[in-house]
CSV table of C-alpha atoms and ligand atoms in Angstrom, one decimal:
chain,number,residue,atom,x,y,z
A,113,MET,CA,26.9,-27.6,-118.5
A,114,PRO,CA,26.6,-25.7,-121.9
A,115,PHE,CA,29.8,-24.0,-122.9
A,116,PRO,CA,29.7,-20.4,-121.5
A,117,ASP,CA,28.8,-17.4,-123.7
A,118,ASP,CA,32.1,-15.7,-123.0
A,119,PHE,CA,35.6,-16.6,-121.9
A,120,LEU,CA,36.6,-13.7,-119.7
A,121,GLY,CA,38.6,-15.8,-117.2
A,122,VAL,CA,39.7,-19.4,-116.6
A,123,ASP,CA,36.9,-19.9,-114.1
A,124,ASP,CA,34.3,-19.3,-116.8
A,125,VAL,CA,34.7,-23.0,-117.9
A,126,THR,CA,34.2,-26.1,-115.8
A,127,THR,CA,37.0,-28.6,-115.3
A,128,PRO,CA,35.5,-31.0,-117.9
A,129,GLN,CA,35.1,-28.1,-120.4
A,130,LEU,CA,38.7,-27.1,-119.8
A,131,LEU,CA,40.0,-30.7,-120.3
A,132,GLU,CA,37.9,-31.0,-123.5
A,133,LEU,CA,39.4,-27.8,-124.8
A,134,LEU,CA,42.9,-29.2,-124.2
A,135,ASP,CA,41.9,-32.5,-125.9
A,136,ALA,CA,40.5,-30.6,-128.8
A,137,ALA,CA,43.7,-28.4,-129.0
A,138,ASP,CA,45.8,-31.6,-129.1
A,139,ARG,CA,43.6,-33.0,-132.0
A,140,LEU,CA,43.8,-29.7,-133.9
A,141,LYS,CA,47.6,-29.7,-133.5
A,142,ALA,CA,48.0,-33.3,-134.7
A,143,GLY,CA,45.6,-32.6,-137.7
A,144,ARG,CA,47.5,-29.4,-138.7
A,145,SER,CA,50.8,-31.2,-138.9
A,146,SER,CA,49.4,-33.9,-141.1
A,147,ARG,CA,47.5,-31.7,-143.6
A,148,PRO,CA,47.3,-28.0,-144.3
A,149,ALA,CA,44.2,-26.1,-143.1
A,150,ASP,CA,41.7,-25.7,-146.0
A,151,GLY,CA,39.6,-23.0,-144.2
A,152,SER,CA,36.7,-25.4,-144.0
A,153,GLY,CA,36.4,-25.1,-140.2
A,154,GLY,CA,33.4,-24.0,-138.3
A,155,LEU,CA,33.9,-20.3,-138.7
A,156,ARG,CA,33.1,-20.1,-142.4
A,157,GLY,CA,31.3,-16.9,-143.1
A,158,ARG,CA,32.0,-15.4,-139.7
A,159,THR,CA,34.0,-12.4,-138.8
A,160,ILE,CA,35.9,-12.1,-135.5
A,161,ALA,CA,37.0,-8.7,-134.2
A,162,LEU,CA,40.4,-8.7,-132.4
A,163,VAL,CA,40.5,-5.5,-130.3
A,164,PHE,CA,43.9,-4.6,-128.9
A,165,GLU,CA,44.4,-1.8,-126.3
A,166,LYS,CA,48.0,-3.0,-125.6
A,167,PRO,CA,50.7,-4.4,-127.9
A,168,SER,CA,50.8,-8.1,-128.9
A,169,THR,CA,52.7,-10.4,-131.1
A,170,ARG,CA,51.6,-13.9,-130.2
A,171,THR,CA,48.0,-13.3,-129.3
A,172,ARG,CA,47.3,-11.1,-132.3
A,173,VAL,CA,48.9,-13.4,-134.8
A,174,SER,CA,47.8,-16.7,-133.3
A,175,PHE,CA,44.1,-15.5,-133.2
A,176,GLN,CA,44.3,-14.1,-136.7
A,177,VAL,CA,45.7,-17.4,-138.0
A,178,ALA,CA,43.3,-19.4,-135.9
A,179,VAL,CA,40.3,-17.6,-137.3
A,180,THR,CA,41.6,-17.9,-140.9
A,181,GLU,CA,42.3,-21.6,-140.6
A,182,LEU,CA,38.8,-22.2,-139.2
A,183,GLY,CA,37.4,-20.5,-142.3
A,184,GLY,CA,36.5,-17.2,-140.7
A,185,GLU,CA,37.6,-13.6,-141.3
A,186,PRO,CA,39.7,-12.0,-138.6
A,187,LEU,CA,39.3,-8.2,-138.1
A,188,PRO,CA,42.3,-6.9,-136.1
A,189,LEU,CA,41.6,-3.4,-134.6
A,190,SER,CA,43.8,-1.3,-132.3
A,191,SER,CA,42.1,1.0,-129.9
A,192,ALA,CA,44.0,4.0,-131.5
A,193,GLU,CA,42.1,3.4,-134.7
A,194,LEU,CA,38.7,3.0,-133.1
A,195,GLN,CA,36.5,5.8,-131.6
A,196,LEU,CA,37.4,4.0,-128.3
A,197,GLY,CA,40.6,6.0,-128.5
A,198,ARG,CA,38.6,9.2,-128.5
A,199,GLY,CA,36.4,8.4,-125.6
A,200,GLU,CA,33.6,6.2,-126.9
A,201,THR,CA,32.6,3.8,-124.1
A,202,ILE,CA,33.8,0.3,-124.2
A,203,ALA,CA,30.2,-0.9,-123.6
A,204,ASP,CA,29.0,1.0,-126.7
A,205,THR,CA,32.0,-0.5,-128.6
A,206,GLY,CA,30.9,-4.0,-127.6
A,207,ALA,CA,27.3,-3.3,-128.6
A,208,VAL,CA,28.2,-1.9,-132.0
A,209,LEU,CA,30.8,-4.5,-132.9
A,210,SER,CA,28.1,-7.1,-132.1
A,211,ARG,CA,26.0,-5.8,-134.9
A,212,TYR,CA,28.7,-6.7,-137.4
A,213,VAL,CA,30.9,-9.5,-136.1
A,214,HIS,CA,30.3,-13.0,-134.5
A,215,ALA,CA,32.7,-12.7,-131.6
A,216,VAL,CA,35.1,-10.1,-130.1
A,217,VAL,CA,38.5,-10.9,-128.7
A,218,VAL,CA,39.8,-8.2,-126.5
A,219,ARG,CA,43.1,-7.2,-124.9
A,220,THR,CA,42.7,-4.4,-122.4
A,221,PHE,CA,43.6,-3.1,-119.0
A,222,GLY,CA,41.2,-3.6,-116.0
A,223,GLN,CA,39.0,-6.7,-115.9
A,224,ASP,CA,36.1,-4.3,-115.3
A,225,ARG,CA,36.7,-2.8,-118.7
A,226,LEU,CA,36.5,-6.3,-120.3
A,227,GLN,CA,33.3,-7.0,-118.3
A,228,GLU,CA,31.8,-3.7,-119.5
A,229,LEU,CA,32.5,-4.7,-123.1
A,230,ALA,CA,31.0,-8.1,-122.5
A,231,ASP,CA,27.9,-6.5,-120.9
A,232,GLY,CA,27.4,-4.3,-123.9
A,233,ALA,CA,28.1,-7.1,-126.4
A,234,THR,CA,25.6,-9.7,-127.6
A,235,VAL,CA,28.2,-12.0,-129.2
A,236,PRO,CA,30.9,-14.1,-127.4
A,237,VAL,CA,33.7,-12.1,-125.9
A,238,VAL,CA,37.2,-13.6,-125.2
A,239,ASN,CA,39.8,-12.2,-122.8
A,240,ALA,CA,43.1,-11.8,-124.8
A,241,LEU,CA,44.8,-10.5,-121.6
A,242,THR,CA,43.7,-8.1,-118.9
A,243,ASP,CA,45.6,-6.8,-115.9
A,244,LEU,CA,43.9,-9.6,-113.9
A,245,GLU,CA,44.0,-12.6,-116.2
A,246,HIS,CA,45.5,-14.2,-119.3
A,247,PRO,CA,43.3,-17.2,-119.7
A,248,CYS,CA,44.2,-18.1,-123.3
A,249,GLN,CA,47.8,-18.2,-122.3
A,250,ALA,CA,46.9,-20.7,-119.5
A,251,LEU,CA,45.2,-23.0,-122.0
A,252,ALA,CA,48.4,-23.1,-124.1
A,253,ASP,CA,50.5,-23.6,-120.9
A,254,LEU,CA,48.5,-26.6,-119.8
A,255,GLN,CA,48.6,-28.1,-123.2
A,256,THR,CA,52.4,-27.7,-123.3
A,257,PHE,CA,52.8,-29.1,-119.7
A,258,ARG,CA,50.7,-32.2,-120.6
A,259,GLU,CA,52.6,-32.7,-123.9
A,260,VAL,CA,55.8,-32.9,-121.8
A,261,HIS,CA,54.7,-34.8,-118.8
A,262,GLY,CA,51.6,-36.7,-120.0
A,263,SER,CA,49.4,-35.8,-117.1
A,264,PHE,CA,48.6,-33.2,-114.4
A,265,GLU,CA,47.8,-35.1,-111.3
A,266,GLY,CA,50.5,-35.4,-108.8
A,267,ARG,CA,52.6,-32.9,-110.7
A,268,SER,CA,53.6,-29.3,-109.9
A,269,LEU,CA,54.4,-26.1,-111.7
A,270,ALA,CA,56.4,-23.3,-110.0
A,271,TYR,CA,55.8,-19.8,-111.1
A,272,VAL,CA,58.6,-17.4,-110.0
A,273,GLY,CA,58.2,-13.6,-110.1
A,274,ASP,CA,55.3,-11.1,-110.1
A,275,GLY,CA,51.9,-12.4,-109.1
A,276,ASN,CA,50.4,-11.0,-112.2
A,277,ASN,CA,47.7,-11.8,-114.8
A,278,VAL,CA,49.7,-14.9,-116.0
A,279,ALA,CA,50.2,-16.2,-112.5
A,280,ASN,CA,46.5,-15.6,-111.7
A,281,SER,CA,45.3,-17.6,-114.7
A,282,LEU,CA,47.9,-20.4,-114.0
A,283,LEU,CA,46.6,-20.7,-110.4
A,284,LEU,CA,43.0,-21.2,-111.5
A,285,ALA,CA,43.9,-23.5,-114.5
A,286,GLY,CA,46.2,-25.7,-112.4
A,287,ALA,CA,43.8,-25.9,-109.5
A,288,LYS,CA,41.0,-27.0,-111.9
A,289,VAL,CA,43.0,-29.9,-113.5
A,290,GLY,CA,44.8,-31.2,-110.5
A,291,LEU,CA,48.2,-29.6,-111.2
A,292,SER,CA,49.8,-28.1,-108.1
A,293,VAL,CA,50.8,-24.5,-108.5
A,294,ARG,CA,53.5,-22.9,-106.3
A,295,ILE,CA,54.1,-19.2,-106.7
A,296,GLY,CA,57.4,-17.8,-105.5
A,297,HIS,CA,56.8,-14.0,-105.4
A,298,PRO,CA,58.6,-11.0,-103.9
A,299,GLU,CA,57.0,-9.5,-100.8
A,300,GLY,CA,54.1,-7.3,-101.9
A,301,TYR,CA,53.7,-9.0,-105.3
A,302,ALA,CA,51.4,-11.9,-104.4
A,303,PRO,CA,48.8,-13.0,-106.9
A,304,ASP,CA,45.2,-11.6,-106.6
A,305,ALA,CA,43.7,-12.6,-103.2
A,306,ALA,CA,40.3,-13.5,-104.5
A,307,ILE,CA,41.8,-15.7,-107.3
A,308,THR,CA,44.1,-17.3,-104.8
A,309,ALA,CA,41.1,-18.1,-102.5
A,310,ARG,CA,39.1,-19.5,-105.5
A,311,ALA,CA,42.2,-21.6,-106.6
A,312,ARG,CA,42.4,-23.1,-103.1
A,313,ASP,CA,38.8,-24.1,-103.2
A,314,LEU,CA,39.2,-25.7,-106.7
A,315,ALA,CA,42.4,-27.4,-105.5
A,316,ALA,CA,40.6,-28.9,-102.6
A,317,ALA,CA,38.3,-30.6,-105.1
A,318,SER,CA,40.9,-31.6,-107.6
A,319,GLY,CA,43.7,-32.8,-105.3
A,320,ALA,CA,46.1,-30.0,-106.4
A,321,ARG,CA,48.1,-28.0,-103.9
A,322,ILE,CA,48.5,-24.3,-103.9
A,323,LEU,CA,51.5,-22.7,-102.3
A,324,LEU,CA,52.4,-19.0,-102.1
A,325,THR,CA,55.9,-18.2,-100.8
A,326,THR,CA,58.4,-15.4,-100.9
A,327,ASP,CA,61.2,-18.0,-101.2
A,328,PRO,CA,61.9,-18.9,-104.8
A,329,VAL,CA,63.7,-22.1,-103.9
A,330,GLU,CA,60.8,-23.3,-101.8
A,331,ALA,CA,58.6,-22.7,-104.8
A,332,VAL,CA,60.8,-24.6,-107.3
A,333,VAL,CA,62.0,-27.6,-105.2
A,334,GLY,CA,60.8,-30.8,-107.0
A,335,ALA,CA,58.6,-28.9,-109.5
A,336,ASP,CA,58.0,-30.4,-113.0
A,337,ALA,CA,57.9,-27.0,-114.7
A,338,VAL,CA,59.4,-23.6,-113.7
A,339,TYR,CA,57.6,-20.6,-115.2
A,340,ALA,CA,58.8,-17.0,-115.5
A,341,ASP,CA,57.2,-13.8,-116.8
A,342,VAL,CA,58.4,-10.2,-117.1
A,343,TRP,CA,58.8,-8.3,-113.9
A,344,ALA,CA,56.9,-5.3,-115.1
A,345,SER,CA,53.8,-6.0,-117.2
A,346,MET,CA,52.3,-3.8,-119.8
A,347,GLY,CA,51.1,-0.6,-118.1
A,348,GLN,CA,53.6,-0.9,-115.3
A,349,GLU,CA,56.6,0.6,-117.1
A,350,ALA,CA,57.0,3.3,-114.5
A,351,GLU,CA,57.7,0.7,-111.9
A,352,ALA,CA,60.2,-1.2,-114.0
A,353,SER,CA,63.5,0.1,-112.5
A,354,GLN,CA,62.3,-0.3,-108.9
A,355,ARG,CA,61.1,-3.8,-109.5
A,356,ALA,CA,64.3,-4.7,-111.3
A,357,GLU,CA,66.2,-4.3,-108.0
A,358,GLN,CA,63.6,-6.1,-105.8
A,359,PHE,CA,63.1,-9.0,-108.2
A,360,VAL,CA,66.7,-10.1,-108.7
A,361,PRO,CA,66.4,-13.1,-106.3
A,362,TYR,CA,63.5,-14.4,-108.4
A,363,ARG,CA,65.5,-14.6,-111.7
A,364,VAL,CA,65.3,-18.1,-113.1
A,365,THR,CA,68.9,-19.3,-113.4
A,366,SER,CA,70.5,-22.7,-114.0
A,367,GLU,CA,71.1,-22.8,-110.3
A,368,LEU,CA,67.4,-22.3,-109.5
A,369,MET,CA,66.4,-24.8,-112.2
A,370,GLY,CA,68.7,-27.2,-110.4
A,371,HIS,CA,66.2,-27.4,-107.5
A,372,ALA,CA,63.4,-28.6,-109.8
A,373,ALA,CA,62.6,-32.2,-110.5
A,374,ASP,CA,64.5,-34.3,-113.0
A,375,GLY,CA,63.0,-33.7,-116.4
A,376,ALA,CA,61.6,-30.3,-115.4
A,377,VAL,CA,61.0,-27.8,-118.2
A,378,PHE,CA,61.2,-24.1,-118.4
A,379,LEU,CA,58.1,-22.1,-119.5
A,380,HIS,CA,57.6,-18.4,-120.2
A,381,CYS,CA,54.6,-16.8,-121.9
A,382,LEU,CA,57.0,-14.4,-123.8
A,383,PRO,CA,58.1,-11.8,-124.6
A,384,ALA,CA,61.1,-12.5,-122.4
A,385,HIS,CA,63.9,-10.2,-121.1
A,386,ARG,CA,67.0,-12.3,-121.0
A,387,GLY,CA,69.2,-11.4,-118.1
A,388,GLU,CA,66.2,-10.1,-116.1
A,389,GLU,CA,63.6,-12.7,-115.1
A,390,VAL,CA,65.5,-15.5,-116.8
A,391,THR,CA,69.1,-16.1,-117.9
A,392,ALA,CA,69.8,-16.8,-121.6
A,393,GLU,CA,71.3,-20.1,-120.6
A,394,VAL,CA,67.9,-21.3,-119.2
A,395,ILE,CA,65.6,-19.9,-121.8
A,396,ASP,CA,67.8,-20.9,-124.7
A,397,GLY,CA,68.8,-24.2,-123.1
A,398,PRO,CA,67.6,-27.8,-123.5
A,399,ALA,CA,64.8,-27.5,-120.8
A,400,SER,CA,63.1,-24.6,-122.5
A,401,ARG,CA,59.7,-25.2,-124.1
A,402,VAL,CA,58.8,-21.6,-124.7
A,403,PHE,CA,58.3,-21.8,-128.4
A,404,ASP,CA,56.0,-24.9,-128.0
A,405,GLN,CA,54.0,-22.7,-125.6
A,406,ALA,CA,53.8,-19.9,-128.2
A,407,GLU,CA,52.7,-22.4,-130.9
A,408,ASN,CA,50.1,-23.9,-128.7
A,409,ARG,CA,48.4,-20.6,-128.4
A,410,LEU,CA,47.2,-21.2,-131.9
A,411,HIS,CA,45.8,-24.7,-131.3
A,412,ALA,CA,44.2,-23.8,-127.9
A,413,GLN,CA,42.5,-20.7,-129.3
A,414,LYS,CA,41.2,-22.6,-132.3
A,415,ALA,CA,39.6,-25.1,-129.8
A,416,LEU,CA,38.2,-22.2,-127.8
A,417,LEU,CA,36.7,-20.4,-130.8
A,418,ALA,CA,35.2,-23.6,-132.0
A,419,ALA,CA,33.6,-24.3,-128.6
A,420,LEU,CA,32.3,-20.7,-128.2
A,421,LEU,CA,30.8,-20.4,-131.7
A,422,SER,CA,29.6,-24.0,-132.4
B,72,CP,N1,52.2,-14.3,-124.5
B,72,CP,C1,51.6,-13.3,-125.1
B,72,CP,O1,50.4,-13.0,-124.9
B,72,CP,O2,52.3,-12.6,-126.0
B,72,CP,P1,51.9,-11.3,-126.8
B,72,CP,O3,51.8,-10.1,-125.8
B,72,CP,O4,52.9,-11.1,-127.8
B,72,CP,O5,50.5,-11.5,-127.4
B,73,NVA,N1,52.3,-10.2,-117.7
B,73,NVA,C1,52.6,-9.8,-119.0
B,73,NVA,C2,52.2,-10.8,-120.0
B,73,NVA,C3,52.5,-10.5,-121.4
B,73,NVA,C4,52.0,-11.5,-122.4
B,73,NVA,C5,51.9,-8.5,-119.3
B,73,NVA,O1,50.8,-8.3,-118.9
B,73,NVA,O2,52.5,-7.6,-119.9
């Protein structure tokens, strides 16, 4: 299978392609620590637009550095400074940017909006987070999990909280590589139904198991990693206070971590709200690998850009 034209969601790549991205990310990480990047990577002479319709620290900076270290020119753009902010369609934006740049990385709201941009574009388009998926995050999460545990098969990751974009991408990514994914979510906050169904199909082939439960302890028991994300994602600010009450039983505490397997790690895509979805004791404690995850965004996205543009 040739590498896909775009990376709009985890399921755009096959399992072998996903594993090859993780291997490449590991090689890039090892190479970066032994010698500084000299900009001689495969993006020399290429410009990559980074379009953000929502705030970002990690994604914006890691993509900018990734492009630079691969020898290319990153072009960060916020929607407020584009005609997009004044009503130009996202499809026209994709078509126009394609006449100047060699790929477009986009953070936006609905997956339909990302798809419209990709339909208008003639260059590769990368999902840098939508309301439905955060596939670049899932690449870094798998890389981090494998660094800690060495393998995926027979292992499990428990995600506790809102069945959001991060949960959706983890379901697909885990199911593809044989990592069991258990989601402990409040009533009414399950992950996307179509993604869950697809993850179950993928899991049947890989040997992973998918569990959705409203019991956080059931999700975490024996898990090799426990994962949290914010209770209210970007765009859901109006629901934050109501969620804050309903989500309290899903806070990752030392007590909840105590149900996980020996050697279990704590993961979080960040930004985190200490005292809400996770206690400071857990996220700042010895089991936390959250800054490795953040670092791995850089390596995983370099691998992705190289695969898309080679
Ligand atoms: N995890 C993540 O995507 O962080 P940013 O919102 O800072 O990019
Ligand atoms: N679910 C969060 C992830 C932030 C990286 C959000 O969409 O805001």
